[in-house]
CSV table of C-alpha atoms in Angstrom, one decimal:
chain,number,residue,atom,x,y,z
A,23,MET,CA,-52.1,-94.1,-162.6
A,24,LYS,CA,-54.7,-95.5,-165.0
A,25,LYS,CA,-58.0,-93.6,-164.7
A,26,THR,CA,-59.7,-96.6,-166.1
A,27,TYR,CA,-59.3,-98.4,-162.8
A,28,ILE,CA,-61.7,-96.0,-161.0
A,29,ALA,CA,-64.3,-96.5,-163.7
A,30,VAL,CA,-63.9,-100.2,-163.5
A,31,ALA,CA,-64.4,-100.3,-159.7
A,32,ILE,CA,-67.5,-98.1,-159.9
A,33,ALA,CA,-69.0,-100.2,-162.7
A,34,ALA,CA,-68.4,-103.4,-160.8
A,35,ALA,CA,-70.1,-102.0,-157.7
A,36,ALA,CA,-73.1,-100.9,-159.7
A,37,VAL,CA,-73.4,-104.4,-161.1
A,38,VAL,CA,-72.9,-106.0,-157.7
A,39,VAL,CA,-75.9,-104.2,-156.2
A,40,GLY,CA,-77.8,-104.8,-159.4
A,41,TYR,CA,-77.5,-108.5,-159.2
A,42,GLY,CA,-78.3,-108.4,-155.5
A,43,GLY,CA,-81.6,-106.6,-156.3
A,44,VAL,CA,-83.0,-108.9,-159.0
A,45,LYS,CA,-86.1,-110.9,-158.2
A,46,GLN,CA,-85.8,-111.0,-154.4
A,47,VAL,CA,-87.8,-113.9,-153.0
A,48,SER,CA,-85.4,-115.6,-150.7
A,49,TYR,CA,-83.1,-112.6,-150.3
A,50,GLN,CA,-80.0,-114.3,-148.9
A,51,ASP,CA,-80.0,-117.0,-151.5
A,52,HIS,CA,-80.5,-114.6,-154.4
A,53,VAL,CA,-77.7,-112.3,-153.2
A,54,ARG,CA,-75.4,-115.3,-152.9
A,55,VAL,CA,-76.3,-116.7,-156.3
A,56,GLY,CA,-76.3,-113.3,-157.9
A,57,ILE,CA,-72.8,-112.5,-156.6
A,58,GLU,CA,-71.5,-115.9,-157.8
A,59,ASN,CA,-73.0,-115.4,-161.3
A,60,LEU,CA,-71.5,-111.9,-161.4
A,61,VAL,CA,-68.0,-113.1,-160.6
A,62,GLU,CA,-68.2,-115.8,-163.2
A,63,GLN,CA,-69.4,-113.2,-165.8
A,64,LEU,CA,-66.8,-110.6,-165.0
A,65,ASN,CA,-64.0,-113.2,-165.3
A,66,ASP,CA,-65.0,-113.7,-168.9
A,67,THR,CA,-65.4,-110.1,-169.7
A,68,THR,CA,-63.0,-107.2,-170.6
A,69,ILE,CA,-64.1,-104.2,-168.7
A,70,LEU,CA,-63.3,-100.8,-170.4
A,71,GLY,CA,-60.3,-102.4,-172.1
A,72,GLU,CA,-59.0,-104.2,-168.9
A,73,GLN,CA,-59.0,-107.9,-168.0
A,74,PHE,CA,-59.7,-108.6,-164.4
A,75,ASP,CA,-59.5,-111.6,-162.2
A,76,VAL,CA,-62.5,-111.4,-159.9
A,77,THR,CA,-62.9,-113.5,-156.8
A,78,VAL,CA,-65.1,-113.6,-153.7
A,79,LYS,CA,-62.9,-112.9,-150.6
A,80,SER,CA,-65.7,-113.5,-148.1
A,81,GLN,CA,-69.5,-113.9,-148.1
A,82,GLN,CA,-72.0,-114.1,-145.2
A,83,GLY,CA,-75.8,-114.6,-145.4
A,84,GLY,CA,-78.4,-114.3,-142.7
A,85,LEU,CA,-82.1,-113.7,-142.2
A,86,MET,CA,-81.7,-109.9,-141.8
A,87,SER,CA,-78.8,-109.1,-144.0
A,88,SER,CA,-76.1,-110.4,-146.4
A,89,SER,CA,-72.6,-109.1,-146.8
A,90,GLY,CA,-69.3,-109.9,-148.4
A,91,VAL,CA,-66.1,-108.7,-150.1
A,92,ILE,CA,-65.2,-109.0,-153.8
A,93,LEU,CA,-61.7,-108.5,-155.1
A,94,LEU,CA,-60.8,-107.3,-158.6
A,95,ASN,CA,-57.2,-107.8,-159.7
A,96,ASP,CA,-55.9,-106.8,-163.1
A,97,SER,CA,-54.2,-109.3,-165.3
A,98,ASN,CA,-50.7,-107.9,-164.6
A,99,THR,CA,-49.5,-110.6,-162.1
A,100,ARG,CA,-46.0,-109.0,-161.7
A,101,ARG,CA,-47.3,-105.6,-160.4
A,102,PRO,CA,-51.0,-106.2,-159.8
A,103,THR,CA,-53.6,-103.5,-159.1
A,104,GLU,CA,-56.4,-104.5,-156.8
A,105,PHE,CA,-59.8,-103.1,-156.0
A,106,GLN,CA,-62.0,-104.2,-153.1
A,107,VAL,CA,-65.8,-104.0,-153.1
A,108,GLU,CA,-67.3,-104.4,-149.7
A,109,TYR,CA,-71.1,-104.8,-149.9
A,110,ARG,CA,-74.0,-105.2,-147.5
A,111,VAL,CA,-77.7,-105.9,-148.3
A,112,ASN,CA,-80.2,-105.4,-145.5
A,113,HIS,CA,-83.3,-107.5,-146.2
A,114,GLY,CA,-85.1,-107.8,-142.8
A,115,LEU,CA,-88.8,-107.4,-142.1
A,116,ALA,CA,-88.4,-103.6,-142.0
A,117,THR,CA,-87.5,-103.5,-145.7
A,118,LEU,CA,-90.8,-105.1,-146.9
A,119,LEU,CA,-92.3,-101.7,-147.9
A,120,ALA,CA,-89.3,-99.7,-149.0
A,121,GLY,CA,-87.4,-102.7,-150.4
A,122,PRO,CA,-84.0,-104.0,-149.3
A,123,SER,CA,-81.3,-101.4,-148.8
A,124,TYR,CA,-77.7,-101.9,-149.9
A,125,THR,CA,-74.3,-100.3,-149.4
A,126,ALA,CA,-71.2,-100.9,-151.4
A,127,LYS,CA,-67.8,-99.4,-150.5
A,128,ILE,CA,-65.0,-99.4,-153.1
A,129,THR,CA,-61.4,-99.0,-152.1
A,130,ASN,CA,-58.0,-99.5,-153.9
A,131,PRO,CA,-55.7,-101.3,-151.5
A,132,VAL,CA,-53.0,-102.1,-154.0
A,133,MET,CA,-51.8,-100.0,-156.9
A,134,LYS,CA,-49.2,-101.6,-159.3
A,135,GLY,CA,-47.9,-103.8,-156.6
A,136,ASN,CA,-47.6,-101.0,-154.1
A,137,ASP,CA,-49.9,-101.0,-151.0
A,138,GLU,CA,-48.6,-97.7,-149.6
A,139,LYS,CA,-49.5,-95.4,-152.5
A,140,THR,CA,-52.9,-96.2,-154.0
A,141,ILE,CA,-55.8,-94.2,-155.6
A,142,THR,CA,-57.7,-94.4,-152.3
A,143,SER,CA,-54.8,-93.1,-150.1
A,144,LEU,CA,-53.3,-90.6,-152.5
A,145,VAL,CA,-56.3,-89.1,-154.3
A,146,LEU,CA,-59.4,-89.8,-152.1
A,147,ASP,CA,-57.7,-89.1,-148.7
A,148,GLY,CA,-58.4,-92.7,-147.6
A,149,GLN,CA,-62.1,-92.5,-148.2
A,150,PRO,CA,-64.1,-95.1,-150.2
A,151,VAL,CA,-66.4,-94.5,-153.1
A,152,VAL,CA,-69.8,-95.3,-151.7
A,153,VAL,CA,-72.9,-96.6,-153.6
A,154,GLU,CA,-76.1,-97.0,-151.6
A,155,GLY,CA,-79.8,-97.2,-152.1
A,156,TYR,CA,-82.9,-99.4,-152.3
A,157,MET,CA,-84.1,-102.4,-154.3
A,158,LYS,CA,-87.6,-103.4,-155.3
A,159,GLY,CA,-88.4,-106.5,-157.2
A,160,ASP,CA,-86.7,-106.1,-160.6
A,161,SER,CA,-85.4,-102.6,-160.0
A,162,ILE,CA,-82.8,-100.7,-158.1
A,163,ASP,CA,-82.2,-97.0,-157.3
A,164,GLY,CA,-79.5,-95.3,-155.4
A,165,GLU,CA,-76.7,-92.7,-155.2
A,166,MET,CA,-73.0,-93.0,-155.7
A,167,ILE,CA,-70.7,-90.5,-153.9
A,168,ILE,CA,-67.2,-90.0,-155.1
A,169,PRO,CA,-65.5,-88.3,-152.1
A,170,ASN,CA,-63.5,-85.1,-152.1
A,171,ILE,CA,-60.4,-85.3,-154.3
A,172,ASP,CA,-57.3,-83.4,-153.3
A,173,PHE,CA,-54.1,-84.5,-155.0
A,174,ALA,CA,-50.8,-82.8,-155.7
A,175,GLU,CA,-47.6,-84.4,-157.2
A,176,ASN,CA,-44.7,-83.1,-159.3
A,177,GLY,CA,-46.0,-79.7,-159.9
A,178,SER,CA,-49.6,-80.9,-160.7
A,179,ALA,CA,-52.7,-80.6,-158.5
A,180,LEU,CA,-56.2,-81.9,-158.8
A,181,THR,CA,-59.1,-80.7,-156.7
A,182,VAL,CA,-62.6,-82.0,-157.1
A,183,LYS,CA,-65.5,-81.4,-154.7
A,184,PRO,CA,-67.6,-84.6,-153.9
A,185,ILE,CA,-69.5,-85.9,-157.0
A,186,ALA,CA,-73.0,-87.2,-156.5
A,187,VAL,CA,-74.5,-89.6,-159.0
A,188,GLU,CA,-78.2,-90.6,-158.6
A,189,PHE,CA,-79.4,-93.5,-160.7
A,190,SER,CA,-82.3,-96.0,-161.2
A,191,VAL,CA,-82.3,-99.2,-163.2
A,192,ASP,CA,-84.8,-101.9,-163.9
A,193,SER,CA,-85.7,-104.9,-166.1
A,194,PHE,CA,-82.5,-106.9,-165.8
A,195,ASP,CA,-81.7,-109.6,-168.2
A,196,GLU,CA,-80.1,-113.0,-167.3
A,197,GLU,CA,-76.6,-111.4,-167.4
A,198,GLY,CA,-77.6,-108.6,-165.0
A,199,ARG,CA,-77.8,-105.8,-167.6
A,200,PRO,CA,-80.8,-103.4,-167.2
A,201,GLU,CA,-83.2,-102.6,-170.0
A,202,ASN,CA,-84.0,-99.2,-168.6
A,203,PHE,CA,-81.7,-96.8,-166.7
A,204,GLU,CA,-81.6,-93.1,-165.7
A,205,LEU,CA,-78.6,-91.3,-164.2
A,206,THR,CA,-77.9,-87.8,-163.0
A,207,ALA,CA,-74.4,-86.7,-162.0
A,208,ASN,CA,-73.5,-83.4,-160.3
A,209,MET,CA,-70.0,-82.1,-160.2
A,210,PRO,CA,-69.9,-78.9,-158.2
A,211,LYS,CA,-66.3,-77.9,-158.7
A,212,PHE,CA,-63.3,-79.3,-160.6
A,213,MET,CA,-59.7,-77.8,-160.8
A,214,LEU,CA,-56.7,-79.2,-162.5
A,215,LYS,CA,-53.4,-77.3,-162.3
A,216,GLU,CA,-50.4,-78.3,-164.4
A,217,ARG,CA,-47.1,-76.4,-164.5
A,218,HIS,CA,-48.2,-73.9,-167.1
A,219,SER,CA,-52.0,-74.3,-167.3
A,220,VAL,CA,-55.1,-74.4,-165.2
A,221,ILE,CA,-58.4,-76.0,-166.1
A,222,GLY,CA,-61.4,-75.1,-164.0
A,223,LEU,CA,-65.1,-76.1,-164.1
A,224,SER,CA,-68.1,-75.4,-161.9
A,225,GLY,CA,-71.7,-76.3,-162.0
A,226,GLY,CA,-71.2,-79.5,-164.1
A,227,LYS,CA,-74.2,-81.8,-164.7
A,228,LEU,CA,-74.7,-85.0,-166.6
A,229,PHE,CA,-78.1,-86.5,-167.3
A,230,MET,CA,-78.6,-89.8,-169.1
A,231,ASN,CA,-81.6,-92.1,-169.6
A,232,ASN,CA,-82.1,-95.1,-171.8
A,233,SER,CA,-84.8,-97.6,-172.5
A,234,PHE,CA,-83.8,-100.3,-175.0
A,235,ASP,CA,-84.9,-104.0,-175.1
A,236,GLY,CA,-82.3,-105.1,-177.6
A,237,GLU,CA,-84.5,-104.3,-180.7
A,238,GLU,CA,-86.0,-100.9,-180.1
A,239,GLY,CA,-86.0,-98.0,-177.6
A,240,GLU,CA,-84.8,-94.5,-177.0
A,241,GLY,CA,-82.2,-92.6,-175.0
A,242,GLN,CA,-81.0,-89.1,-174.2
A,243,ALA,CA,-77.8,-87.6,-172.8
A,244,THR,CA,-77.4,-84.0,-171.6
A,245,ILE,CA,-74.2,-82.2,-170.4
A,246,GLU,CA,-74.4,-78.8,-168.8
A,247,ILE,CA,-71.6,-76.6,-167.6
A,248,ALA,CA,-72.2,-73.3,-165.8
A,249,GLU,CA,-68.7,-72.0,-166.0
A,250,ALA,CA,-65.3,-73.2,-167.3
A,251,SER,CA,-61.8,-71.8,-167.8
A,252,ILE,CA,-58.9,-73.2,-169.8
A,253,GLU,CA,-55.6,-71.3,-170.2
A,254,GLY,CA,-57.1,-67.8,-170.2
A,255,VAL,CA,-60.2,-68.8,-172.1
A,256,SER,CA,-63.5,-68.6,-170.1
A,257,ILE,CA,-66.8,-70.2,-171.0
A,258,LYS,CA,-70.2,-69.5,-169.5
A,259,SER,CA,-73.3,-71.5,-170.0
A,260,PHE,CA,-72.4,-74.5,-172.3
A,261,GLY,CA,-74.6,-77.4,-173.0
A,262,ILE,CA,-74.9,-80.5,-175.2
A,263,ASP,CA,-78.1,-82.6,-175.7
A,264,ILE,CA,-78.1,-85.8,-177.7
A,265,ALA,CA,-81.3,-87.8,-178.3
A,266,SER,CA,-81.8,-91.0,-180.2
A,267,LYS,CA,-84.7,-93.4,-181.0
A,268,VAL,CA,-84.7,-96.7,-182.8
A,269,ASP,CA,-87.7,-98.9,-184.0
A,270,ASP,CA,-88.3,-99.6,-187.7
A,271,GLU,CA,-86.5,-96.3,-188.2
A,272,PHE,CA,-83.4,-94.8,-186.5
A,273,THR,CA,-83.4,-91.1,-185.7
A,274,THR,CA,-80.8,-89.0,-183.7
A,275,SER,CA,-80.5,-85.3,-182.9
A,276,LEU,CA,-77.8,-83.0,-181.5
A,277,ALA,CA,-78.1,-79.6,-179.9
A,278,VAL,CA,-75.1,-77.6,-178.7
A,279,ASN,CA,-75.5,-74.2,-177.0
A,280,LEU,CA,-72.8,-71.7,-176.0
A,281,GLY,CA,-73.7,-68.7,-173.9
A,282,ARG,CA,-70.3,-66.9,-174.1
A,283,LEU,CA,-66.7,-67.8,-174.8
A,284,GLU,CA,-64.0,-65.1,-174.1
A,285,GLY,CA,-60.3,-65.0,-174.7
A,286,GLU,CA,-57.5,-62.9,-176.1
A,287,GLY,CA,-59.7,-59.9,-176.5
A,288,GLN,CA,-62.3,-61.8,-178.5
A,289,SER,CA,-65.8,-62.9,-177.6
A,290,LEU,CA,-68.1,-65.5,-179.1
A,291,SER,CA,-71.7,-65.6,-177.9
A,292,ASP,CA,-75.2,-66.9,-178.7
A,293,GLY,CA,-73.7,-70.0,-180.3
A,294,GLU,CA,-76.1,-72.8,-181.4
A,295,LEU,CA,-75.7,-76.0,-183.5
A,296,LYS,CA,-78.8,-78.1,-184.0
A,297,TYR,CA,-79.2,-81.0,-186.4
A,298,LYS,CA,-81.3,-84.1,-186.9
A,299,ILE,CA,-80.6,-87.3,-188.8
A,300,SER,CA,-83.6,-89.6,-189.7
A,301,GLY,CA,-84.6,-92.2,-192.2
A,302,LEU,CA,-81.9,-94.8,-191.4
A,303,ASP,CA,-83.2,-98.4,-191.1
A,304,GLY,CA,-83.5,-99.3,-187.4
A,305,LYS,CA,-82.7,-103.0,-187.6
A,306,ALA,CA,-79.5,-102.3,-189.6
A,307,VAL,CA,-78.4,-99.7,-187.0
A,308,VAL,CA,-79.1,-102.1,-184.1
A,309,LYS,CA,-76.8,-104.7,-185.8
A,310,LEU,CA,-74.0,-102.1,-186.0
A,311,LEU,CA,-74.5,-101.2,-182.4
A,312,GLU,CA,-74.3,-104.9,-181.4
A,313,VAL,CA,-70.9,-105.0,-183.1
A,314,ALA,CA,-69.7,-102.0,-181.1
A,315,GLN,CA,-71.0,-103.4,-177.9
A,316,ASP,CA,-69.5,-106.9,-178.4
A,317,GLY,CA,-66.2,-105.3,-179.3
A,318,ALA,CA,-66.1,-103.3,-176.1
A,319,ARG,CA,-67.4,-106.2,-174.0
A,320,TYR,CA,-64.9,-108.8,-175.3
A,321,GLY,CA,-62.0,-106.6,-175.9
A,322,TRP,CA,-61.8,-106.9,-179.7
A,323,SER,CA,-59.0,-105.2,-181.5
A,324,ASP,CA,-59.7,-102.3,-183.8
A,325,ARG,CA,-59.1,-104.6,-186.8
A,326,GLU,CA,-61.6,-107.1,-185.4
A,327,ILE,CA,-64.2,-104.4,-184.9
A,328,LYS,CA,-63.6,-103.0,-188.4
A,329,GLN,CA,-64.0,-106.5,-190.0
A,330,ALA,CA,-67.2,-107.1,-188.1
A,331,ALA,CA,-68.6,-103.7,-189.1
A,332,GLU,CA,-67.7,-104.3,-192.7
A,333,GLY,CA,-69.5,-107.7,-192.6
A,334,VAL,CA,-72.6,-105.9,-191.4
A,335,MET,CA,-72.3,-103.3,-194.1
A,336,ASN,CA,-71.8,-105.8,-196.8
A,337,GLU,CA,-75.0,-107.6,-195.6
A,338,ARG,CA,-77.2,-104.7,-194.7
A,339,ALA,CA,-75.9,-101.5,-196.4
A,340,ASP,CA,-78.7,-101.2,-198.9
A,341,GLN,CA,-81.2,-101.9,-196.1
A,342,LEU,CA,-79.7,-99.1,-194.1
A,343,LEU,CA,-80.6,-96.5,-196.8
A,344,ALA,CA,-84.0,-98.0,-197.8
A,345,GLN,CA,-86.0,-95.5,-195.7
A,346,ASN,CA,-84.6,-92.4,-197.4
A,347,PRO,CA,-82.1,-90.9,-195.0
A,348,GLN,CA,-82.2,-87.2,-194.3
A,349,PHE,CA,-79.8,-84.8,-192.6
A,350,GLU,CA,-81.4,-81.5,-191.4
A,351,LEU,CA,-79.2,-78.7,-190.2
A,352,GLN,CA,-81.7,-76.8,-188.2
A,353,SER,CA,-79.4,-74.0,-187.0
A,354,PHE,CA,-75.8,-73.1,-187.0
A,355,GLN,CA,-75.0,-69.6,-185.7
A,356,PHE,CA,-72.6,-67.5,-183.7
A,357,LYS,CA,-71.9,-63.9,-182.8
A,358,GLN,CA,-68.4,-62.4,-182.4
A,359,ASN,CA,-68.1,-59.3,-180.2
A,360,GLY,CA,-71.9,-58.9,-180.5
A,361,VAL,CA,-72.0,-59.1,-184.3
A,362,ASP,CA,-73.5,-62.0,-186.3
A,363,ILE,CA,-70.7,-64.0,-188.0
A,364,ILE,CA,-72.6,-67.0,-189.4
A,365,ASN,CA,-76.2,-68.2,-189.6
A,366,ALA,CA,-76.7,-71.3,-191.6
A,367,SER,CA,-79.4,-74.0,-192.2
A,368,GLY,CA,-80.3,-76.6,-194.8
A,369,VAL,CA,-81.3,-80.1,-195.6
A,370,ALA,CA,-79.8,-83.1,-197.5
A,371,LYS,CA,-82.1,-86.0,-198.5
A,372,LEU,CA,-81.7,-89.3,-200.4
A,373,ASP,CA,-84.4,-90.9,-202.5
A,374,ALA,CA,-83.3,-94.6,-202.2
A,375,GLU,CA,-85.7,-95.7,-205.0
A,376,LYS,CA,-83.6,-93.7,-207.5
A,377,LEU,CA,-80.5,-95.7,-206.7
A,378,PRO,CA,-79.6,-98.8,-208.7
A,379,GLU,CA,-80.5,-102.1,-207.1
A,380,HIS,CA,-77.9,-103.3,-204.6
A,381,TYR,CA,-76.1,-100.0,-205.1
A,382,ILE,CA,-74.0,-100.1,-201.9
A,383,GLN,CA,-73.3,-103.8,-201.8
A,384,ASP,CA,-72.2,-103.9,-205.5
A,385,GLY,CA,-70.1,-100.7,-204.8
A,386,LEU,CA,-68.3,-102.3,-201.9
A,387,LYS,CA,-67.4,-105.3,-204.0
A,388,SER,CA,-66.0,-103.0,-206.8
A,389,ARG,CA,-62.5,-101.7,-206.7
A,390,ARG,CA,-63.9,-98.3,-207.8
A,391,GLY,CA,-66.5,-98.2,-205.1
A,392,PRO,CA,-70.1,-97.0,-205.5
A,393,ASN,CA,-70.9,-94.8,-208.5
A,394,PRO,CA,-70.9,-91.1,-207.3
A,395,GLN,CA,-73.0,-89.9,-210.2
A,396,ALA,CA,-75.8,-92.4,-209.3
A,397,LEU,CA,-75.7,-91.0,-205.7
A,398,MET,CA,-75.9,-87.4,-207.0
A,399,ASN,CA,-78.9,-88.3,-209.1
A,400,ALA,CA,-80.8,-89.7,-206.1
A,401,ALA,CA,-79.9,-86.9,-203.7
A,402,PHE,CA,-81.4,-83.5,-202.9
A,403,VAL,CA,-79.4,-80.8,-201.1
A,404,ASP,CA,-80.4,-77.3,-200.2
A,405,PHE,CA,-78.2,-75.2,-197.9
A,406,SER,CA,-78.0,-71.5,-197.3
A,407,ALA,CA,-75.8,-69.3,-195.0
A,408,SER,CA,-75.0,-65.7,-194.2
A,409,PHE,CA,-71.4,-64.8,-193.3
A,410,GLY,CA,-70.0,-61.8,-191.4
A,411,LYS,CA,-66.6,-60.4,-192.4
A,412,GLU,CA,-64.8,-62.3,-189.6
A,413,ALA,CA,-66.2,-65.6,-190.8
A,414,LYS,CA,-65.2,-64.9,-194.5
A,415,ASP,CA,-61.7,-64.0,-193.4
A,416,LEU,CA,-61.4,-67.2,-191.4
A,417,VAL,CA,-62.7,-69.3,-194.4
A,418,GLY,CA,-60.2,-67.5,-196.7
A,419,MET,CA,-57.3,-68.6,-194.4
A,420,PHE,CA,-58.1,-72.2,-194.9
A,421,ASN,CA,-59.5,-72.1,-198.5
A,422,PRO,CA,-58.6,-69.0,-200.5
A,423,MET,CA,-60.8,-70.0,-203.4
A,424,VAL,CA,-63.9,-70.3,-201.3
A,425,GLY,CA,-63.0,-67.1,-199.5
A,426,ALA,CA,-62.7,-65.2,-202.8
A,427,MET,CA,-66.0,-66.6,-203.8
A,428,LEU,CA,-67.7,-65.3,-200.6
A,429,GLU,CA,-66.1,-61.9,-201.1
A,430,GLN,CA,-67.4,-61.8,-204.7
A,431,ASN,CA,-71.0,-62.9,-203.8
A,432,GLY,CA,-71.5,-60.8,-200.7
A,433,ASP,CA,-72.7,-62.1,-197.4
A,434,GLN,CA,-75.1,-64.8,-198.7
A,435,PHE,CA,-74.1,-68.2,-199.8
A,436,THR,CA,-76.4,-70.9,-201.2
A,437,PHE,CA,-75.7,-74.4,-202.5
A,438,LYS,CA,-78.3,-76.7,-204.2
A,439,LEU,CA,-78.1,-80.2,-205.7
A,440,GLU,CA,-81.1,-81.5,-207.5
A,441,LYS,CA,-81.5,-84.1,-210.3
A,442,GLY,CA,-77.7,-84.5,-210.4
A,443,GLN,CA,-77.1,-80.7,-211.1
A,444,MET,CA,-75.3,-78.5,-208.6
A,445,THR,CA,-75.7,-74.8,-208.3
A,446,MET,CA,-73.9,-72.3,-206.1
A,447,ASN,CA,-75.5,-68.9,-205.5
A,448,GLY,CA,-77.8,-69.7,-208.4
A,449,ASP,CA,-75.1,-70.5,-211.0
A,450,LYS,CA,-74.5,-74.0,-212.3
A,451,ILE,CA,-71.3,-75.7,-211.3
């Protein structure tokens, strides 16, 4: 079974209700036209790597409500997979204050040409994925419920308690894509059993928000897990937070936190990784993001995406570095069995004015690539770290020379690059 199909159907339902909620004046007309425009767009779009033939099976409009059924069939005509989205928009007088309400139910009636065994019947116990909520003007909010999953086959089993996803979106463009959105997903319990392994998760949460008008904006994504277990390894309190902002400058930050990881008699705790990247040119980054988005939307091959990205780099690489990029490692630390094993921090900066004119563009055209010495002369690096015995032994396993250096210089390690000269623990390299 292709997991992509579930995501495709959910995405389609979200867009369906989104189109239905845009600029409601004559509700039934806008729902009808919105659905027709959506179908036309989806037929010209690759969704998560899959091409679908989208059609309107039925459509009814009235003064109080509008409803219909949309079919999504993949491009495999010999053994097609079909999804059905049944929608209803209530737009009577009672909705004037709260806004029109909507419901979309997603089912999978045919899977690879088989209408007896489908995702809905096998995995979701015959229950639909339901999306429902309210619309106001140029905005929509609601909740998506993925029903209880209880599936077993060939020695494998999957159990997932109902997943609730709350969302709000607004400021749709002509193609139905929102400028702003916010999403919170809660996964109470997940359990996957294979023949020789078990993966369990509880207290999972995903939060995302984004505000981007095509030229500037900001966004954040947070993942939290209360407890997890994988083949005898247990994890408690794990989280990832990513935040980005783009205007004239692009900045992004990452924070990873680990409460405790235990397995095979060892324990890692109090783990933290935090860094920030700043000083990249915002417009150049947006251009690279557009390449990635177009590639995903139109199903470009890896080669086509690479060629498009190289075209952007050839045109804008020096612009990308013009605002003096900087990488700041704010914290990297862990404890093993209650004892510190690593604590590191540092910064790497680039002074773009010290680079030769058209440094990146000329380097990309040269067979030898950009001159590394010119880059070293323009860079400033200052990192320091303290290592426990366990960390030094681990480094020595992968790089004996570095491991021997750590043993020789004690627990402290420093590296500095300034004016083209490198020093390690105060000694020139």
